Coordinates of C-alpha atoms in Angstrom, one line a residue:
M847 CA -20.9 -38.0 -70.4
V848 CA -21.4 -37.0 -66.7
K849 CA -23.1 -39.4 -64.4
I850 CA -25.2 -38.5 -61.4
R851 CA -22.6 -40.3 -59.3
Q852 CA -20.0 -37.7 -60.2
I853 CA -22.3 -34.9 -59.0
C854 CA -22.9 -36.8 -55.8
D855 CA -19.2 -37.3 -55.2
Y856 CA -18.5 -33.7 -55.7
L857 CA -21.3 -32.5 -53.4
E858 CA -20.1 -34.9 -50.7
A859 CA -16.6 -33.6 -51.1
I860 CA -17.6 -29.9 -50.5
A861 CA -20.3 -30.8 -47.9
P862 CA -19.1 -34.0 -46.2
V863 CA -21.9 -36.2 -44.8
R864 CA -20.1 -36.3 -41.5
L865 CA -21.1 -32.7 -40.9
A866 CA -24.8 -33.5 -41.2
E867 CA -26.9 -33.6 -38.0
E868 CA -27.9 -37.0 -36.7
W869 CA -31.6 -36.4 -37.4
D870 CA -31.0 -35.3 -40.9
N871 CA -31.5 -37.1 -44.3
V872 CA -28.8 -36.2 -46.7
G873 CA -27.3 -37.5 -49.9
L874 CA -28.9 -39.0 -53.0
L875 CA -32.5 -39.6 -51.8
V876 CA -34.2 -40.5 -55.1
G877 CA -32.7 -41.8 -58.3
D878 CA -30.1 -44.0 -60.1
K879 CA -26.5 -42.7 -59.5
H880 CA -25.3 -44.6 -62.7
R881 CA -27.6 -42.5 -65.1
T882 CA -26.0 -39.8 -67.2
L883 CA -27.4 -36.3 -67.1
T884 CA -27.1 -32.9 -68.8
R885 CA -29.4 -30.7 -66.7
I886 CA -29.5 -29.8 -63.0
M887 CA -31.7 -27.5 -61.0
T888 CA -30.9 -26.2 -57.5
C889 CA -33.6 -25.0 -55.1
L890 CA -34.2 -24.5 -51.4
T891 CA -37.2 -26.8 -51.2
V892 CA -39.0 -29.2 -53.6
T893 CA -42.5 -27.8 -53.9
P894 CA -45.2 -28.1 -56.5
E895 CA -43.8 -25.0 -58.2
T896 CA -40.1 -26.1 -58.2
A897 CA -41.0 -29.7 -59.2
A898 CA -43.1 -28.4 -62.1
E899 CA -40.2 -26.2 -63.2
A900 CA -37.8 -29.1 -63.1
I901 CA -40.2 -31.3 -65.2
E902 CA -40.9 -28.5 -67.7
K903 CA -37.2 -27.7 -68.1
S904 CA -36.2 -31.4 -68.4
A905 CA -33.9 -31.5 -65.3
E906 CA -32.5 -34.9 -64.6
L907 CA -31.3 -33.9 -61.1
I908 CA -32.7 -31.6 -58.4
V909 CA -30.2 -30.5 -55.8
T910 CA -32.5 -29.3 -53.0
H911 CA -31.3 -28.0 -49.6
H912 CA -34.3 -29.4 -47.7
P913 CA -34.6 -33.2 -48.1
L914 CA -37.4 -34.9 -50.0
P915 CA -38.3 -37.2 -48.4
F916 CA -37.2 -35.9 -45.0
R917 CA -38.8 -38.7 -42.8
S918 CA -39.2 -42.4 -43.6
L919 CA -42.2 -43.3 -45.7
K920 CA -44.3 -46.4 -45.1
R921 CA -46.1 -45.9 -48.4
L922 CA -45.7 -43.8 -51.6
T923 CA -49.0 -42.6 -52.9
T924 CA -50.3 -39.4 -54.3
D925 CA -52.6 -38.9 -51.2
S926 CA -50.0 -36.6 -49.6
T927 CA -48.0 -33.7 -51.1
V928 CA -44.7 -35.5 -50.4
G929 CA -45.9 -38.7 -52.0
R930 CA -47.3 -36.8 -55.0
L931 CA -44.1 -34.9 -55.7
L932 CA -42.0 -38.0 -55.3
W933 CA -44.3 -40.0 -57.7
E934 CA -44.3 -37.2 -60.3
L935 CA -40.5 -36.7 -60.2
A936 CA -39.7 -40.4 -60.2
G937 CA -42.1 -40.8 -63.1
K938 CA -40.0 -38.3 -65.1
Q939 CA -36.7 -40.0 -63.9
I940 CA -35.6 -36.9 -62.0
S941 CA -33.2 -37.7 -59.2
I942 CA -33.1 -35.8 -55.9
Y943 CA -29.9 -34.9 -53.8
S944 CA -30.0 -33.0 -50.6
P945 CA -26.9 -31.7 -48.7
H946 CA -29.0 -29.9 -46.0
T947 CA -27.2 -29.6 -42.7
A948 CA -23.9 -30.8 -44.2
W949 CA -24.0 -27.7 -46.4
D950 CA -25.0 -25.5 -43.5
S951 CA -21.8 -26.5 -41.7
A952 CA -19.4 -27.0 -44.7
A953 CA -16.2 -24.9 -45.0
R954 CA -17.8 -23.2 -48.0
G955 CA -21.4 -23.6 -46.8
I956 CA -24.2 -21.3 -45.8
N957 CA -23.1 -20.2 -42.4
Q958 CA -19.6 -19.6 -43.6
Q959 CA -21.0 -17.5 -46.5
L960 CA -23.1 -15.5 -44.1
A961 CA -20.2 -14.9 -41.8
N962 CA -17.9 -13.8 -44.6
S963 CA -20.4 -11.6 -46.3
L964 CA -21.2 -9.8 -43.0
G965 CA -17.6 -9.0 -42.4
L966 CA -16.9 -11.3 -39.4
E967 CA -13.3 -12.0 -38.5
G968 CA -11.8 -14.9 -36.6
I969 CA -14.6 -17.2 -37.8
Q970 CA -15.0 -20.5 -35.9
P971 CA -17.8 -23.1 -35.5
L972 CA -20.4 -22.1 -32.9
E973 CA -20.7 -25.8 -31.9
P974 CA -17.4 -27.6 -33.0
I975 CA -17.4 -31.2 -33.9
A976 CA -15.0 -33.0 -31.6
D977 CA -11.8 -34.2 -33.3
D978 CA -13.0 -33.0 -36.7
P979 CA -10.0 -33.0 -39.1
D980 CA -11.0 -29.7 -40.6
R981 CA -12.1 -28.1 -37.3
L982 CA -15.6 -27.7 -38.6
G983 CA -18.9 -27.8 -36.8
S984 CA -22.4 -26.3 -36.6
G985 CA -23.1 -22.6 -36.9
R986 CA -20.4 -19.9 -36.9
K987 CA -19.2 -17.2 -34.6
G988 CA -16.8 -14.3 -35.1
V989 CA -16.2 -10.7 -34.4
L990 CA -16.7 -7.5 -36.4
A991 CA -13.6 -5.4 -37.1
Q992 CA -15.3 -2.5 -35.3
P993 CA -18.2 -2.5 -32.9
E994 CA -21.4 -1.2 -34.5
S995 CA -25.0 -0.6 -33.5
L996 CA -27.7 -3.3 -33.9
T997 CA -29.3 -0.8 -36.4
N998 CA -26.3 -0.8 -38.7
F999 CA -25.9 -4.5 -38.5
V1000 CA -29.5 -5.0 -39.5
K1001 CA -29.1 -2.7 -42.4
R1002 CA -26.2 -4.7 -43.7
V1003 CA -28.1 -8.0 -43.3
K1004 CA -31.0 -6.5 -45.2
S1005 CA -28.7 -5.2 -48.0
F1006 CA -26.9 -8.6 -48.4
L1007 CA -30.1 -10.6 -48.5
S1008 CA -32.0 -8.0 -50.5
L1009 CA -34.7 -7.6 -47.9
D1010 CA -37.0 -4.6 -47.2
V1011 CA -38.0 -5.8 -43.7
L1012 CA -36.9 -8.4 -41.1
Q1013 CA -37.6 -9.2 -37.5
Y1014 CA -35.3 -8.5 -34.6
V1015 CA -35.0 -8.7 -30.8
G1016 CA -33.0 -6.2 -28.9
Q1017 CA -32.2 -2.5 -28.6
L1018 CA -31.4 -0.9 -31.9
D1019 CA -28.8 1.4 -30.3
A1020 CA -27.0 -1.6 -28.5
E1021 CA -23.4 -2.1 -29.5
V1022 CA -22.6 -5.4 -31.3
R1023 CA -19.3 -6.9 -32.0
R1024 CA -19.3 -10.7 -31.3
V1025 CA -21.8 -12.4 -33.6
G1026 CA -23.2 -15.9 -33.8
I1027 CA -24.7 -17.3 -37.0
A1028 CA -27.0 -20.3 -37.6
C1029 CA -29.1 -20.3 -40.8
G1030 CA -32.6 -21.6 -41.1
S1031 CA -34.6 -22.4 -38.0
A1032 CA -31.9 -22.5 -35.4
G1033 CA -33.0 -20.9 -32.1
T1034 CA -31.6 -23.9 -30.4
F1035 CA -28.1 -22.3 -30.9
L1036 CA -29.0 -19.5 -28.5
P1037 CA -27.4 -21.1 -25.5
A1038 CA -24.2 -21.8 -27.5
A1039 CA -24.2 -18.2 -28.7
A1040 CA -24.7 -16.8 -25.2
K1041 CA -21.9 -19.1 -23.8
A1042 CA -19.5 -17.8 -26.5
G1043 CA -20.2 -14.3 -25.4
C1044 CA -22.1 -13.3 -28.6
Q1045 CA -24.1 -10.1 -28.3
L1046 CA -26.1 -11.2 -31.3
L1047 CA -27.4 -14.3 -33.0
L1048 CA -28.4 -14.3 -36.7
T1049 CA -30.8 -17.1 -37.6
G1050 CA -33.6 -17.4 -40.1
E1051 CA -36.5 -17.8 -37.6
T1052 CA -37.2 -19.0 -34.1
T1053 CA -40.0 -19.4 -31.6
F1054 CA -41.6 -16.7 -29.4
H1055 CA -40.2 -18.3 -26.3
T1056 CA -36.7 -18.3 -27.7
C1057 CA -37.1 -14.6 -28.4
L1058 CA -38.1 -14.1 -24.7
E1059 CA -35.1 -16.1 -23.6
A1060 CA -32.7 -14.1 -25.9
E1061 CA -34.1 -10.9 -24.4
S1062 CA -33.5 -12.2 -20.9
L1063 CA -29.9 -13.2 -21.8
G1064 CA -29.2 -9.9 -23.4
V1065 CA -28.5 -11.5 -26.7
A1066 CA -30.0 -9.7 -29.7
L1067 CA -31.6 -11.7 -32.5
V1068 CA -31.7 -10.9 -36.2
L1069 CA -34.4 -12.9 -38.0
P1070 CA -34.5 -12.4 -41.8
G1071 CA -36.7 -15.5 -42.3
H1072 CA -35.9 -19.1 -43.0
F1073 CA -36.1 -18.7 -46.8
A1074 CA -33.9 -15.6 -47.0
S1075 CA -31.3 -17.0 -44.6
E1076 CA -30.6 -19.9 -47.0
R1077 CA -31.9 -19.4 -50.5
F1078 CA -29.1 -17.2 -51.6
S1079 CA -26.7 -20.1 -51.1
L1080 CA -28.5 -22.4 -53.5
E1081 CA -28.0 -19.7 -56.1
Q1082 CA -24.3 -19.7 -55.3
L1083 CA -24.2 -23.5 -55.3
A1084 CA -25.5 -23.5 -58.9
T1085 CA -22.6 -21.2 -59.8
V1086 CA -20.2 -23.5 -58.1
L1087 CA -21.6 -26.5 -60.0
I1088 CA -21.4 -24.7 -63.3
S1089 CA -17.7 -24.0 -62.7
E1090 CA -17.0 -27.6 -61.9
F1091 CA -19.2 -29.1 -64.7
P1092 CA -19.2 -26.5 -67.5
D1093 CA -20.6 -28.9 -70.1
L1094 CA -23.9 -29.2 -68.1
S1095 CA -26.9 -26.9 -68.0
I1096 CA -27.3 -25.9 -64.4
W1097 CA -29.6 -23.2 -62.9
A1098 CA -31.2 -22.1 -59.6
S1099 CA -34.9 -22.4 -59.6
E1100 CA -36.5 -19.3 -61.1
R1101 CA -39.9 -19.9 -59.7
E1102 CA -39.1 -20.5 -56.0
T1103 CA -40.5 -17.8 -53.7
D1104 CA -40.8 -17.3 -49.9
P1105 CA -44.2 -18.6 -48.8
V1106 CA -44.1 -16.1 -45.9
A1107 CA -44.9 -12.4 -46.7
W1108 CA -45.3 -9.2 -44.7
I1109 CA -47.9 -6.5 -45.4

C-alpha cells in the first residue's frame, strides 16, 4: 500500500522545497501523510469544478500547482470560497499537495519544459540561486539554434500550447534568438531578461505597465495566458506520477478550463 508520505517524498525530490520562492506556500497543505491512497488527481488550481471532480472520482490526494490555502487563515468557514473548498475536501479526507514555484524552477519543471519544447539551447536559470548544488534557479534563458522572426516564434508557442490566439508585445518581423522564459504571472522577470540580453520574454501574463516597459526596453513579450503557460505541465506531472506509482489510479483533471476567454 502506498502512503501519502511516499508521494510527498517523491514530489519533494523532483521539485525541492529550496527552489520555492520565499513568499510561497508549498508541500503538503492539507491531510494526513500517514494515510494510504489509491487515487490521485493533478490540476492547476483547486476550484469548485476540480474539487467536485476529485470528490466524485474518489481521489484521496489532489496535487495542485497553485496552493490551497495560499495565505494563512484565521478561521475556516464556508463563508469564503477558499474556506468552503477546504471544508468540503477535508470532510471527504482528500489531501492537498502543492509544489508551485518549486515545480516552476525544478530541473524537470515547467520553465525547463517550455524551454526544451521551444527548442532553446544552452538553457540556464534566468535568476540563479546562489551556491545551488544543481545550478538551478527561477525562470530560464537560452538561445534558438537559428534566429527567427517573432511571428514564427509565436506560431510555435501557439502550436505547442494548442492555442488559437495569444497576446504579444513587439514587432512581428523582429529577429529573435535569445529568449527568456518565466511561466505564470512573471512580468517581474523583465529586468533579468533584459540584463541577460534576451530579445524576448515568454510569460503567461503581465500588467499593462510591464508591457510598456518591455516596449521601451526593446524586449518582445509573448503572453499565452497564465493557464496555458502552466496547465500542460500538470498533465505531464500526472504521467510522471503514473510511471513512478503504476499501481495507483492517477489522472489530470478533465474538467479544468481556463477562466479567461477571447471572442
